[in-house]
Short mmCIF file of C-alpha atoms in Angstrom, two decimals:
data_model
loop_
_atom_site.label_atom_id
_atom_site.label_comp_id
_atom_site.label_asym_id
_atom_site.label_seq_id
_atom_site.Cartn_x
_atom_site.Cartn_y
_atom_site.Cartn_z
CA UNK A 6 0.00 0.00 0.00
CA UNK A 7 1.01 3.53 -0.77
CA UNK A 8 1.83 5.60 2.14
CA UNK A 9 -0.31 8.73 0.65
CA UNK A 10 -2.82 6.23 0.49
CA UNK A 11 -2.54 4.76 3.49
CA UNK A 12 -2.65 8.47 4.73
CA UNK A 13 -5.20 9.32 3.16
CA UNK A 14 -7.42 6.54 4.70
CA UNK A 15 -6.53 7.93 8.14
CA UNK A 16 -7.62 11.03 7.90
CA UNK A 17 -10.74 10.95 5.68
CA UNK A 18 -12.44 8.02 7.09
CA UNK A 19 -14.91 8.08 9.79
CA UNK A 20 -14.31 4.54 10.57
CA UNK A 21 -12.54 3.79 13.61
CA UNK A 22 -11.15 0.48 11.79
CA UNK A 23 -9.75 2.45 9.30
CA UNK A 24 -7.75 5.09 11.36
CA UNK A 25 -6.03 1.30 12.60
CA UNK A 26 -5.54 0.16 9.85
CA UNK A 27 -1.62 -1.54 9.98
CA UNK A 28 -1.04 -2.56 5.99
CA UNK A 29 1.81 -5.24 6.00
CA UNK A 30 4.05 -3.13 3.58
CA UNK A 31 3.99 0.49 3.07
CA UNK A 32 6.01 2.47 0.55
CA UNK A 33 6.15 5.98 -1.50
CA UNK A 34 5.46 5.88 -4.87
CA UNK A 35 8.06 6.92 -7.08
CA UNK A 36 6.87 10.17 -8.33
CA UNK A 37 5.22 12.36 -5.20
CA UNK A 38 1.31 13.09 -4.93
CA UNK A 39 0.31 16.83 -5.21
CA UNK A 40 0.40 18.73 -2.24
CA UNK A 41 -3.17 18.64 -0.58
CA UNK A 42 -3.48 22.28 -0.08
CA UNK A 43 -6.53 22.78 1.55
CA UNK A 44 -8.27 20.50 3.53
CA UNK A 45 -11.89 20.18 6.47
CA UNK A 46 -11.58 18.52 9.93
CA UNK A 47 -10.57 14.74 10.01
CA UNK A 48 -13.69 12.49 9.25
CA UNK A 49 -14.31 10.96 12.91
CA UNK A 50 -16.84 8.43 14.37
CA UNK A 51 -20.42 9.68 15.33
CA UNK A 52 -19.59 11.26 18.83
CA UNK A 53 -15.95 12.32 18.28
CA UNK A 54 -16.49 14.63 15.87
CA UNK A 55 -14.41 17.86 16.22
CA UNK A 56 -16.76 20.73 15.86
CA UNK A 57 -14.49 23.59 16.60
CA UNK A 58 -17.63 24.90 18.57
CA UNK A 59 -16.49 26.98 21.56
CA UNK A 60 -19.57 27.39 22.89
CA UNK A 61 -19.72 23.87 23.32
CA UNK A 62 -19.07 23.32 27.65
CA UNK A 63 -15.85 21.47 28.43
CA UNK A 64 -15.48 18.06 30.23
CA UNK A 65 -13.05 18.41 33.07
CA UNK A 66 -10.07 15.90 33.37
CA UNK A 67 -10.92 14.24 36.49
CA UNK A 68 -9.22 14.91 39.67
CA UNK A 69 -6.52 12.96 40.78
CA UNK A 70 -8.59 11.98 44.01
CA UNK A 71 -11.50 10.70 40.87
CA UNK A 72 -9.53 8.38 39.62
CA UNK A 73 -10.51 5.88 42.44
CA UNK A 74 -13.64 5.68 40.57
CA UNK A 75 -13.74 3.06 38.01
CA UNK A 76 -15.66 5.76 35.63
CA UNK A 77 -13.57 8.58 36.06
CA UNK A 78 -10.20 7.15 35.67
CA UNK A 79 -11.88 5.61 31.74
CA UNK A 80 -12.57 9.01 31.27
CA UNK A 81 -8.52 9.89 31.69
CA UNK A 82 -8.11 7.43 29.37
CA UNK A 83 -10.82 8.80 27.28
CA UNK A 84 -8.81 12.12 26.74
CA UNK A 85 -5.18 9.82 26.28
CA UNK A 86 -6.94 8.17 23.67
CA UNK A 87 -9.03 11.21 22.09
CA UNK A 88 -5.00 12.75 21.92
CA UNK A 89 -3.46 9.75 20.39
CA UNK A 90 -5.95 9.78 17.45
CA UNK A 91 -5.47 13.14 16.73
CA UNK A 92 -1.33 12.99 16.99
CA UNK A 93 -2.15 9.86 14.24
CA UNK A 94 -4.57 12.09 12.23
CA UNK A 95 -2.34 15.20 12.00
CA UNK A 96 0.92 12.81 10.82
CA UNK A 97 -1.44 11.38 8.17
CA UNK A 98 -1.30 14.87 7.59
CA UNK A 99 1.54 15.71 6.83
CA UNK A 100 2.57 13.10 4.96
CA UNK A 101 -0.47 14.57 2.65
CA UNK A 102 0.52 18.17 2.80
CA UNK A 103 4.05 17.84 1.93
CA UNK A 104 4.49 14.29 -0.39
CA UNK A 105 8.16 15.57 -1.23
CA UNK A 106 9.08 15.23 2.02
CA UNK A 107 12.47 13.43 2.49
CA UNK A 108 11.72 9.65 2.14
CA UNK A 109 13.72 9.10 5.60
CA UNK A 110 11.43 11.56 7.21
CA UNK A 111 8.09 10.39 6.23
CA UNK A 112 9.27 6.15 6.79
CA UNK A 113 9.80 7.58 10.18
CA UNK A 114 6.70 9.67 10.56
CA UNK A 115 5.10 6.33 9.59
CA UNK A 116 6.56 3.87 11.97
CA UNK A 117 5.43 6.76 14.75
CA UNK A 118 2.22 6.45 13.55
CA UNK A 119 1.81 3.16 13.64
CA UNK A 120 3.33 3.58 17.48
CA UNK A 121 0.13 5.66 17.96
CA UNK A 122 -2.35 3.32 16.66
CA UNK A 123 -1.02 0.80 19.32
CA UNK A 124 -1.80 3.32 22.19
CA UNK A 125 -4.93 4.14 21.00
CA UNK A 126 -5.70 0.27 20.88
CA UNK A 127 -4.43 -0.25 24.35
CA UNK A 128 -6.43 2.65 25.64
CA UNK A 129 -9.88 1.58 24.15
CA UNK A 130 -8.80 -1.90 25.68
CA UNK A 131 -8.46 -0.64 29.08
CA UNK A 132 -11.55 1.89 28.60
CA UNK A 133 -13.68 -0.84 27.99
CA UNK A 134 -12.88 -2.63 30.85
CA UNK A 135 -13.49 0.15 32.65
CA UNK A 136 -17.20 0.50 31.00
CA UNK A 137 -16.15 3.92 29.27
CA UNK A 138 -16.80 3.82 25.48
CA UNK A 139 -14.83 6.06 23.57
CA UNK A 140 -16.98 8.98 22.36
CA UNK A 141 -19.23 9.15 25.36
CA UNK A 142 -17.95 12.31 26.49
CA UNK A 143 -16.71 15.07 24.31
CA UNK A 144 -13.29 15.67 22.78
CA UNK A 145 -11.60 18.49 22.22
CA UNK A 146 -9.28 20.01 18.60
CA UNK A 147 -6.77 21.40 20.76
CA UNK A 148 -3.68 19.53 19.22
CA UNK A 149 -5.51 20.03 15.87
CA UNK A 150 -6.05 23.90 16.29
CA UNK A 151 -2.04 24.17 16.54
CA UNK A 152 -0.67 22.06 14.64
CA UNK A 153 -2.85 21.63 11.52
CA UNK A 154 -1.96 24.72 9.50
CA UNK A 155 1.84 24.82 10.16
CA UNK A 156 4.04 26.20 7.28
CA UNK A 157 6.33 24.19 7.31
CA UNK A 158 7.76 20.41 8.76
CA UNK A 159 10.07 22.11 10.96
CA UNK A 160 7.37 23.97 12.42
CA UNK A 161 5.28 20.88 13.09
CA UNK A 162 8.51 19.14 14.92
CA UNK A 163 8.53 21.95 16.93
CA UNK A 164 5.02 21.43 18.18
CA UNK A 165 4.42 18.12 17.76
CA UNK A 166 7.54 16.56 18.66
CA UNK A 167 9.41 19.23 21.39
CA UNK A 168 6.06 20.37 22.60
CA UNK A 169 4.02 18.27 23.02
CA UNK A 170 5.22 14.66 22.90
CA UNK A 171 8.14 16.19 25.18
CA UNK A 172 4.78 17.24 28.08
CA UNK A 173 4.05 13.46 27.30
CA UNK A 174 7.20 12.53 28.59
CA UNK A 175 5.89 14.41 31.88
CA UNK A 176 2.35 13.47 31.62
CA UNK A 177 3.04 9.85 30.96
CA UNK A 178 5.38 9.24 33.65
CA UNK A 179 2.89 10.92 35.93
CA UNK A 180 0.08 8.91 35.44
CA UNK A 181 1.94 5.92 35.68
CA UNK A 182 2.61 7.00 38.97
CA UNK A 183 -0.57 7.93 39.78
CA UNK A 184 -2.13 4.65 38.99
CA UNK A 185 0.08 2.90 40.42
CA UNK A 186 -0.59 4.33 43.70
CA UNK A 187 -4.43 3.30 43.97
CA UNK A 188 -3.32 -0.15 42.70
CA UNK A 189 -4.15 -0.25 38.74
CA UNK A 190 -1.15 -2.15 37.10
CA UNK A 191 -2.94 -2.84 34.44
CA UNK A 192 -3.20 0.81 33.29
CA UNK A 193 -0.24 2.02 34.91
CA UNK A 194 1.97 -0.74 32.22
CA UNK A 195 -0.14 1.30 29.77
CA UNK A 196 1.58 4.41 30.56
CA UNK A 197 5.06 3.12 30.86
CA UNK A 198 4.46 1.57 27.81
CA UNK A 199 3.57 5.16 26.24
CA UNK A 200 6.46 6.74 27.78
CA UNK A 201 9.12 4.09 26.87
CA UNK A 202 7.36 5.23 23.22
CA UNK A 203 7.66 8.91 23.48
CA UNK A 204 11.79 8.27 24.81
CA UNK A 205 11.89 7.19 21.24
CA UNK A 206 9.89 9.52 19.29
CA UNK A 207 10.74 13.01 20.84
CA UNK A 208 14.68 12.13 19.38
CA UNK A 209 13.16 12.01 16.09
CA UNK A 210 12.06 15.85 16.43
CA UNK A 211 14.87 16.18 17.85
CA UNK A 212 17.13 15.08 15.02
CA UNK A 213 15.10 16.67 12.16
CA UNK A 214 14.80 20.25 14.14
CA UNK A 215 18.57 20.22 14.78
CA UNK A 216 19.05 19.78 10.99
CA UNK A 217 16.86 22.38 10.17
CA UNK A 218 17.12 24.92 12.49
CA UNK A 219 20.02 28.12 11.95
CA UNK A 220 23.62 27.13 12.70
CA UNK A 221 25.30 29.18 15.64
CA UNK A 222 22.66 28.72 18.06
CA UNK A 223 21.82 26.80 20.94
CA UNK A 224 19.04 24.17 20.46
CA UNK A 225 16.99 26.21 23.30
CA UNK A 226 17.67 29.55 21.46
CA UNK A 227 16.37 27.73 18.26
CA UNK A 228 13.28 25.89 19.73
CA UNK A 229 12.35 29.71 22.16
CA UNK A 230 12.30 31.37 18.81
CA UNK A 231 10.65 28.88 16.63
CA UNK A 232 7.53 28.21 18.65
CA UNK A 233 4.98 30.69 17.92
CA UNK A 234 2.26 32.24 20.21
CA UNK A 235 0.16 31.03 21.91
CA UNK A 236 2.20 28.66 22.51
CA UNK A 237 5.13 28.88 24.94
CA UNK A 238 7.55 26.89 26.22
CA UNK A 239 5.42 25.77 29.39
CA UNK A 240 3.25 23.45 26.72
CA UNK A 241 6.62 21.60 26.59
CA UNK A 242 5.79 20.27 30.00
CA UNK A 243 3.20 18.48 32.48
CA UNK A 244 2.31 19.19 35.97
CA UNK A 245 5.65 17.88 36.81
CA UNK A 246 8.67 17.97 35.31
CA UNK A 247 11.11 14.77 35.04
CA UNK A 248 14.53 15.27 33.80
CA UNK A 249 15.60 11.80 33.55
CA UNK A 250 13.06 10.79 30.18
CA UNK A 251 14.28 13.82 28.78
CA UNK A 252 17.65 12.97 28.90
CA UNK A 253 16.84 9.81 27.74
CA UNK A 254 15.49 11.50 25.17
CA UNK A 255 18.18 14.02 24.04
CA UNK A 256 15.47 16.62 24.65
CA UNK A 257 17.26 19.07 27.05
CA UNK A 258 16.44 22.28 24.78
CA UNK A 259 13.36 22.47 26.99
CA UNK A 260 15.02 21.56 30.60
CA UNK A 261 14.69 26.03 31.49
CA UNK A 262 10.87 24.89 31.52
CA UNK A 263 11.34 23.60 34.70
CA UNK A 264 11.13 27.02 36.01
CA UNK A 265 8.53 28.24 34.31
CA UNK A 266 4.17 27.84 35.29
CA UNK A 267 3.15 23.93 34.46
CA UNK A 268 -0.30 23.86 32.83
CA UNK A 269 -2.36 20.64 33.23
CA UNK A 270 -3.84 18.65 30.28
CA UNK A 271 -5.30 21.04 27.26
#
């Protein structure tokens, strides 16, 4: 199957299969697609549509306390899942808005992807063990509404990759905590599963943004100036910050967040 194909699947099918779809053999073709140069909202499943309405009222992330309920923690894994699909929808992306990308790139953009579909797989698992459904409570575009429209693929490894897969590294590591400490091991694997993922993925940003980005500066100085409101630096990060993933990681451009305000999940 043709990547652009495969891409294309992804993001204009409302089928849930589709968007998991895992094709034995993927490949470019030899002369590049066009461009898609303008493009709607991903074609989701009936209840996790993304409406861009802001009038709409937002679900809270539970509480840490909450997630002692059965109900409430599915619905943490609600929103993991609801921001794994839309990481996999806005790679399929990509690989549709710039086709001439270079071949190494997009193979790797790929096996990410396919990285993504296994989260979201193990989160609907563990959601419906929980009896949560996915697309019983609303989702929100906030990933989309950032990342979507950027000019450029070094602009979307500086969001997608050193902003916010590098909070994953924080978010991940936190929850694993977190359910480990009311006795979940089943979900808490989950999360250390996800995080020994994102060690991997944030060094492909990583490597692609340092071979982009203007020689003669620092990595930090690079990524500070890059990143463009709203977005700051503090999106790099959870409610906690751990050094150690991110050194794993190779992802120190962002360790002066550590002193900046920590949002919680968008």
């Amino acid at each position: 199957m043709l990547i652009q194909e495969y891409a294309e699947r992804i993001y204009t099918s409302s089928s849930l299969t589709d968007k998991l779809l895992k094709p034995a053999r993927l490949e470019d073709d030899e002369t590049p697609a066009s461009a898609w140069k303008s493009f709607s909202l991903p074609a989701r499943p009936k209840g996790l549509e993304l409406t861009g309405d802001r009038e709409r009222p937002r679900f809270l992330f539970p509480k840490l306390h909450e997630l002692e309920d059965e109900t409430r923690r599915g619905h943490a894994l609600h929103f993991f899942a609801n921001h794994e699909l839309l990481a996999l929808e806005l790679m399929a992306l990509m690989l549709l808005r710039f086709p001439d990308a270079n071949p190494t790139f997009r193979k790797t953009l790929v096996n990410t992807m396919r990285d993504e579909q296994r989260h979201l797989e193990l989160y609907l698992g563990r959601m419906s063990e929980l009896g949560v459904s996915f697309g019983e409570i609303p989702v929100n575009s906030f990933f989309y509404d950032h990342i979507a429209h950027v000019d450029s693929l070094q602009d979307f490894v500086v969001r997608m990759s050193l902003t916010f897969e590098q909070a994953n590294l924080d978010f991940s590591l936190f929850y694993a905590k977190a359910f480990k400490e009311i006795g979940d091991t089943v979900t808490q694997g989950i999360m250390e599963e996800v995080l020994h993922d994102e060690i991997a993925h944030v060094p492909h940003g990583v490597r692609w943004f340092n071979q982009w980005r203007t020689r003669g500066e620092s990595m930090w100085e690079a990524y500070r100036k890059e990143l463009a409101f709203p977005l700051t630096p503090a999106r790099a990060k959870g409610m906690q910050f751990f050094r150690a993933p991110r050194q794993r990681a190779g992802a120190l451009c962002c360790a002066s967040c550590s002193a900046s305000n920590q949002p919680g999940p968008p």
